[in-house]
XYZ file of C-alpha atoms in Angstrom:
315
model
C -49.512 -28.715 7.831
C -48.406 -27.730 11.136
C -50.421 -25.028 13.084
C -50.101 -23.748 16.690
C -50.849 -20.945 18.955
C -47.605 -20.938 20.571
C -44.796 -19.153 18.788
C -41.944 -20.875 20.650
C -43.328 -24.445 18.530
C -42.829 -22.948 15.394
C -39.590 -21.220 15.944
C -37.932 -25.470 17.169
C -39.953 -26.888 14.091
C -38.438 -23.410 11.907
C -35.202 -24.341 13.360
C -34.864 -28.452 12.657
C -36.321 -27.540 9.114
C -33.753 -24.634 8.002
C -31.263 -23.658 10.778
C -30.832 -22.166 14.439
C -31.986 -18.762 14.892
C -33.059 -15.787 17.166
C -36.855 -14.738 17.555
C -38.382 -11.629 18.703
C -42.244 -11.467 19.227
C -42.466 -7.523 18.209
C -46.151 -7.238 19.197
C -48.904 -8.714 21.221
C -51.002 -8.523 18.595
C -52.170 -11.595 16.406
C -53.629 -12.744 13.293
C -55.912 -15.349 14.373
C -53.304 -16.298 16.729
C -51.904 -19.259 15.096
C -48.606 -19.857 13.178
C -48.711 -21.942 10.279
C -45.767 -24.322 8.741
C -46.394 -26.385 5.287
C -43.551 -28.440 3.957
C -44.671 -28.328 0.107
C -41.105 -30.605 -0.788
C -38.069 -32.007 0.931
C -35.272 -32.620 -1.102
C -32.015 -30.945 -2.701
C -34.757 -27.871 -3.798
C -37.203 -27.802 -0.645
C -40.494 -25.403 -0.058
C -42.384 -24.105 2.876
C -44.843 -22.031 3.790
C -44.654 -19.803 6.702
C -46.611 -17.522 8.680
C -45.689 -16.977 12.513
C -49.163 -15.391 13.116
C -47.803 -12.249 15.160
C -45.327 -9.922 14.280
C -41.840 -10.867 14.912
C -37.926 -10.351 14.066
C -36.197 -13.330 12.684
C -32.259 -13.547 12.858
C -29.927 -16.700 11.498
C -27.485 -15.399 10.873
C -25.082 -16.639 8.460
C -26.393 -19.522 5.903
C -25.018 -22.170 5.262
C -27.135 -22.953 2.138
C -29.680 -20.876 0.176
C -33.185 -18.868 0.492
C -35.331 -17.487 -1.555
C -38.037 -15.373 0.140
C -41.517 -14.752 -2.156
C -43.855 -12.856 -0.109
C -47.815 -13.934 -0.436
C -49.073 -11.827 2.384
C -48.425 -9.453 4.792
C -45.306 -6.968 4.843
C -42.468 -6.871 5.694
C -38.444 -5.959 5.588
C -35.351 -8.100 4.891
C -31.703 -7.120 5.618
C -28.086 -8.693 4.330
C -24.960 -7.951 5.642
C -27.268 -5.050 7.933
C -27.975 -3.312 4.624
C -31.901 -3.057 4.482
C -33.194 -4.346 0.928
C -35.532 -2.610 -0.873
C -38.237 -5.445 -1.719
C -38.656 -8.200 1.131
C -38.586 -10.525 -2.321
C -35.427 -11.653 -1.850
C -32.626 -14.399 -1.261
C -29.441 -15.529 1.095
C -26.867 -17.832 0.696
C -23.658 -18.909 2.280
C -21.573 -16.133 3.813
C -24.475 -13.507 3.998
C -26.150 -12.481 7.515
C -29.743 -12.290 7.008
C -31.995 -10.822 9.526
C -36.250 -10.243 8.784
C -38.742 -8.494 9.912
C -42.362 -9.591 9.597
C -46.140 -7.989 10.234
C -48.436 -10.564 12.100
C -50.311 -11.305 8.589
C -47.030 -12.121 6.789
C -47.399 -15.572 4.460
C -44.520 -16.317 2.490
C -42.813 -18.776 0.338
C -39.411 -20.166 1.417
C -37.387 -22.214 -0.970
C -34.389 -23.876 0.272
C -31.485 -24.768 -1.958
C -28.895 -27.108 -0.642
C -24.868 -25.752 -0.966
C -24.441 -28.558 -2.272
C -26.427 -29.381 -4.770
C -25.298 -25.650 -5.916
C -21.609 -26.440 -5.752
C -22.650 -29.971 -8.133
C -24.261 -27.605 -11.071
C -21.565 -25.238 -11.279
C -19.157 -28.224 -11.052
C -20.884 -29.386 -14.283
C -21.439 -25.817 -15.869
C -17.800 -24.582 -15.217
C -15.756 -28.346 -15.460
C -14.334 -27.827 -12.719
C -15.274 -27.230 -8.825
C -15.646 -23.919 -7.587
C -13.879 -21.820 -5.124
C -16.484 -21.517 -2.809
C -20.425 -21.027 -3.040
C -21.296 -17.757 -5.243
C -22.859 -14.839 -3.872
C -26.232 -13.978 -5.266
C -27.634 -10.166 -5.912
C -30.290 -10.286 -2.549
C -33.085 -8.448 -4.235
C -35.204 -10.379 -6.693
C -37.394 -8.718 -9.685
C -40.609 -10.226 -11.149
C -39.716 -9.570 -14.439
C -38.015 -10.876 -16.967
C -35.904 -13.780 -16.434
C -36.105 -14.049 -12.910
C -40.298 -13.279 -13.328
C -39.888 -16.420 -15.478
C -37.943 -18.138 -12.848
C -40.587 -17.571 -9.914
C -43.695 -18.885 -11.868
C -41.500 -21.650 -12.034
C -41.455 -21.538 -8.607
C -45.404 -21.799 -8.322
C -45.383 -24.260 -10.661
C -42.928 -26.687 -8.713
C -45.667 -25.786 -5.932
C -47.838 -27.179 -8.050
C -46.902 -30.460 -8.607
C -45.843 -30.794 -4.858
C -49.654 -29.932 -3.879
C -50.537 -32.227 -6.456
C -48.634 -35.199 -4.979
C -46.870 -35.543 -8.685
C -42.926 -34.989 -6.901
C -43.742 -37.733 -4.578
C -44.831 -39.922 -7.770
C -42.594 -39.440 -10.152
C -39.005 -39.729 -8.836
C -37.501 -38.803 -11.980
C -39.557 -35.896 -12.796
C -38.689 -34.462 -9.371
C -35.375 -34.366 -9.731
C -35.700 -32.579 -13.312
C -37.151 -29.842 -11.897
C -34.945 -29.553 -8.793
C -32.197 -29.340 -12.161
C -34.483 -27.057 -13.805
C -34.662 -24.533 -10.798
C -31.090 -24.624 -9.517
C -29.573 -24.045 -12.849
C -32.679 -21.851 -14.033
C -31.501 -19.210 -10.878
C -28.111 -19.357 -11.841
C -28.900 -17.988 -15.098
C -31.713 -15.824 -14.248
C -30.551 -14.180 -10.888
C -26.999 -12.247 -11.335
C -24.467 -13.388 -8.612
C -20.329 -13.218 -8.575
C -20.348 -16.588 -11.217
C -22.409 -15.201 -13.556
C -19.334 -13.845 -15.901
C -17.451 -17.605 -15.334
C -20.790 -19.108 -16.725
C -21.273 -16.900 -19.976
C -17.483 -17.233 -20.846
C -18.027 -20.908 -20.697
C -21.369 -20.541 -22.897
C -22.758 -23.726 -23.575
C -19.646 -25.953 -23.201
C -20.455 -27.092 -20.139
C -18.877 -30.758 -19.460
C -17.631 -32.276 -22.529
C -20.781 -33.795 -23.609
C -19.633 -37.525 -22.615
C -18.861 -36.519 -19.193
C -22.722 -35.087 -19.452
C -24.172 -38.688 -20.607
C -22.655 -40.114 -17.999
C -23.557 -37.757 -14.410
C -27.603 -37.960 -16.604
C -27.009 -41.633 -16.270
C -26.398 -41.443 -13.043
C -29.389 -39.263 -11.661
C -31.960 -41.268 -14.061
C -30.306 -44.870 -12.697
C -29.154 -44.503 -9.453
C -31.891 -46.650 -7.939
C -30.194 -49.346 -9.919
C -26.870 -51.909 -9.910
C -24.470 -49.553 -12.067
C -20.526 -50.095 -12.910
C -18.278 -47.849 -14.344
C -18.870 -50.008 -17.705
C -22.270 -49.330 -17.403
C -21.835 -45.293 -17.118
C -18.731 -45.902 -19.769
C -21.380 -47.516 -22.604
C -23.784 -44.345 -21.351
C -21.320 -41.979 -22.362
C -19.914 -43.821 -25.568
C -16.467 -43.694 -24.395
C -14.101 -46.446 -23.150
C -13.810 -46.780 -18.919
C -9.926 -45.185 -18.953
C -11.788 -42.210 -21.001
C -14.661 -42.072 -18.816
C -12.125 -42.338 -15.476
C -9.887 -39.276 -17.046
C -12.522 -37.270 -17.814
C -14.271 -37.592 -14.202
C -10.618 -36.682 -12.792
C -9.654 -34.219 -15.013
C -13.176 -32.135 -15.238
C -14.540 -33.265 -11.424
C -12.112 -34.130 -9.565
C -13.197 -37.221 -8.559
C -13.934 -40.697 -9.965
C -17.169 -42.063 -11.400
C -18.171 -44.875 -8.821
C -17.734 -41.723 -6.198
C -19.603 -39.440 -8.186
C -22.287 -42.351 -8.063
C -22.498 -42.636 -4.413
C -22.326 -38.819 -3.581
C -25.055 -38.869 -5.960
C -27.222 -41.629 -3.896
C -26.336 -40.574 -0.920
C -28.393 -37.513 -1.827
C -30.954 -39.257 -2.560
C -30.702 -41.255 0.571
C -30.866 -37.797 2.102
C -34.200 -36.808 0.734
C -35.904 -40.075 1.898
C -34.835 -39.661 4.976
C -35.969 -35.882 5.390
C -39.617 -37.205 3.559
C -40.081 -40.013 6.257
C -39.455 -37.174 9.464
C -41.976 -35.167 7.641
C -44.604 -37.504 7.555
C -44.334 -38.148 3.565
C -42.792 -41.626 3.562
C -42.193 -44.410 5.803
C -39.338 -46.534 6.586
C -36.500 -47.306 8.487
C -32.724 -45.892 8.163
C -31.866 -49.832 7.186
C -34.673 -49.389 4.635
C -33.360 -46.655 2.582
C -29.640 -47.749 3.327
C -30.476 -50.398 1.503
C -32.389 -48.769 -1.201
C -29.809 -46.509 -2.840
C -27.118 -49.702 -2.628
C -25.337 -48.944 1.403
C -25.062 -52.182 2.157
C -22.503 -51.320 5.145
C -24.378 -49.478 7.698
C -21.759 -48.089 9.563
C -20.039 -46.514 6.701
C -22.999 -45.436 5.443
C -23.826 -43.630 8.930
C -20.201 -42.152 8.861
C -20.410 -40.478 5.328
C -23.685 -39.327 5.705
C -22.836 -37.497 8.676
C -20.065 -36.396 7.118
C -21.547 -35.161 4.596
C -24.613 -33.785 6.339
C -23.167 -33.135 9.805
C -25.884 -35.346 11.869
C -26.418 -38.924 11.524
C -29.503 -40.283 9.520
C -30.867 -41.596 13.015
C -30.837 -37.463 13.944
C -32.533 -37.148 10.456
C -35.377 -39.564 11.142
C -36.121 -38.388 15.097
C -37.293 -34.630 14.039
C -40.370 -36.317 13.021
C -40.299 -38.037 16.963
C -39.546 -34.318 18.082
C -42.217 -32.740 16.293
């Protein structure tokens, strides 16, 4: 847990975790005069815990991935778009201006959704890839389904306090699943109609054995044969269907899918949760060729896993 006195240190660590932004100290006055940062998870669903200490206004700007806001503390007032929301218990995503407004005893809950990892489970809900990143209702209720979708929230908190994400690699990333498509049925956004016309049939359910396959075995050798026996189909089946229903093929699908894993190591090592080099976990999720592996990350990412690792160096 990060704490500090001075406001300016949590607004560069604020910034490296999430993205640049404007701060305004509104008042003199303090709680105790310390700000307080706790990374609870890194990873394609991350968590903090923030509390600047004084009261301030907080401006990003637009997003280029997605927030969810769950007040513990404090007041406070969010706005989207300059529309003022009516709870501060809230979320952002891509192509929404959020700006915030919070009293010097505000604690809150940020959860952090990649774009990315959004774009992959409507990819596999819809069959095909969407037109661009949907746009969420801001205001969130804690009832019904979305109720149910916060305590799942506290419980992902949960297991992150409890050291079980860091221990079980496969359980982490079934609740990452869990909470990305849990919100997309839970919290209406401008997909929600594509989803219910599609009901259940998602990918056709071979296409499904084989991107599980992947998640559950990508810290292991895998060939398309391997994925094809997976998905009980034959390898010109399994090829079609990743062309036809993702646009892609499956030993790409494989390494978009490791790469984001290589991703989360990375950010867990600059936070202080895991230790290693960028060879190290190059090497781990199968980049044996550095350079290419440096150029797709950034790519992909838009700084080089070097950058990744040396937040912990500027911290």
């Amino acid at each position: 847990m990060f704490e500090s006195s001075d406001v300016s240190e949590m607004h560069a660590l604020v910034s490296r975790h999430f993205t640049t932004h404007r701060l305004r100290i509104l008042t003199d006055r303090s709680v105790n005069g310390r700000s307080r940062f706790r990374s609870l998870h890194q990873g394609t669903v991350a968590m903090y815990e923030i509390g600047y200490g004084t009261a301030v206004e907080v401006e990003p700007g637009e997003l280029p991935d997605f927030y969810v806001q769950i007040p513990l503390a404090g007041s406070g007032t969010v706005a989207i778009n300059g529309r003022q929301l009516g709870s501060p218990l809230s979320m952002a995503g891509p192509g929404h201006r959020l700006s915030m407004a919070w009293s010097a005893d505000t604690l809150a809950w940020v959860v952090l959704i990649r774009q990315e990892a959004m774009e992959r489970a409507l990819t596999t809900r819809l069959g095909e890839v969407p037109s661009g990143p949907p746009r969420f209702e801001p205001v969130l209720s804690d009832a019904g389904s979305t109720g149910a979708w916060l305590r799942g929230i506290s419980g992902f908190a949960g297991w992150a306090e409890a050291g079980l994400l860091d221990r079980s690699p496969l359980g982490r990333g079934h609740f990452e699943q869990v909470l990305v498509h849990g919100l997309l049925d839970a919290q209406p956004h401008s997909l929600s109609e594509a989803l219910a016309d599609r009901g259940v049939g998602i990918l056709p359910s071979a296409l499904r054995r084989a991107t599980t396959y992947c998640a559950e075995h990508a810290h292991e050798p895998i060939s398309v044969a391997d994925m094809a026996q997976a998905a009980r189909v034959s390898q010109q089946s399994l090829r079609a269907g990743f062309r036809t229903h993702l646009r892609t093929t499956p030993l790409t699908y494989l390494r978009r899918v490791r790469l984001d894993l290589a991703h989360r190591d990375l950010l867990a090592i600059a936070d202080g949760r895991g230790i290693g080099t960028v060879t190290d976990v190059a090497l781990r999720w199968g980049f044996t060729h550095l350079g290419r592996f440096a150029q797709t990350y950034r790519h992909c990412y838009g700084v080089t896993p070097s950058q990744t690792l040396r937040r912990a160096g500027s911290r």
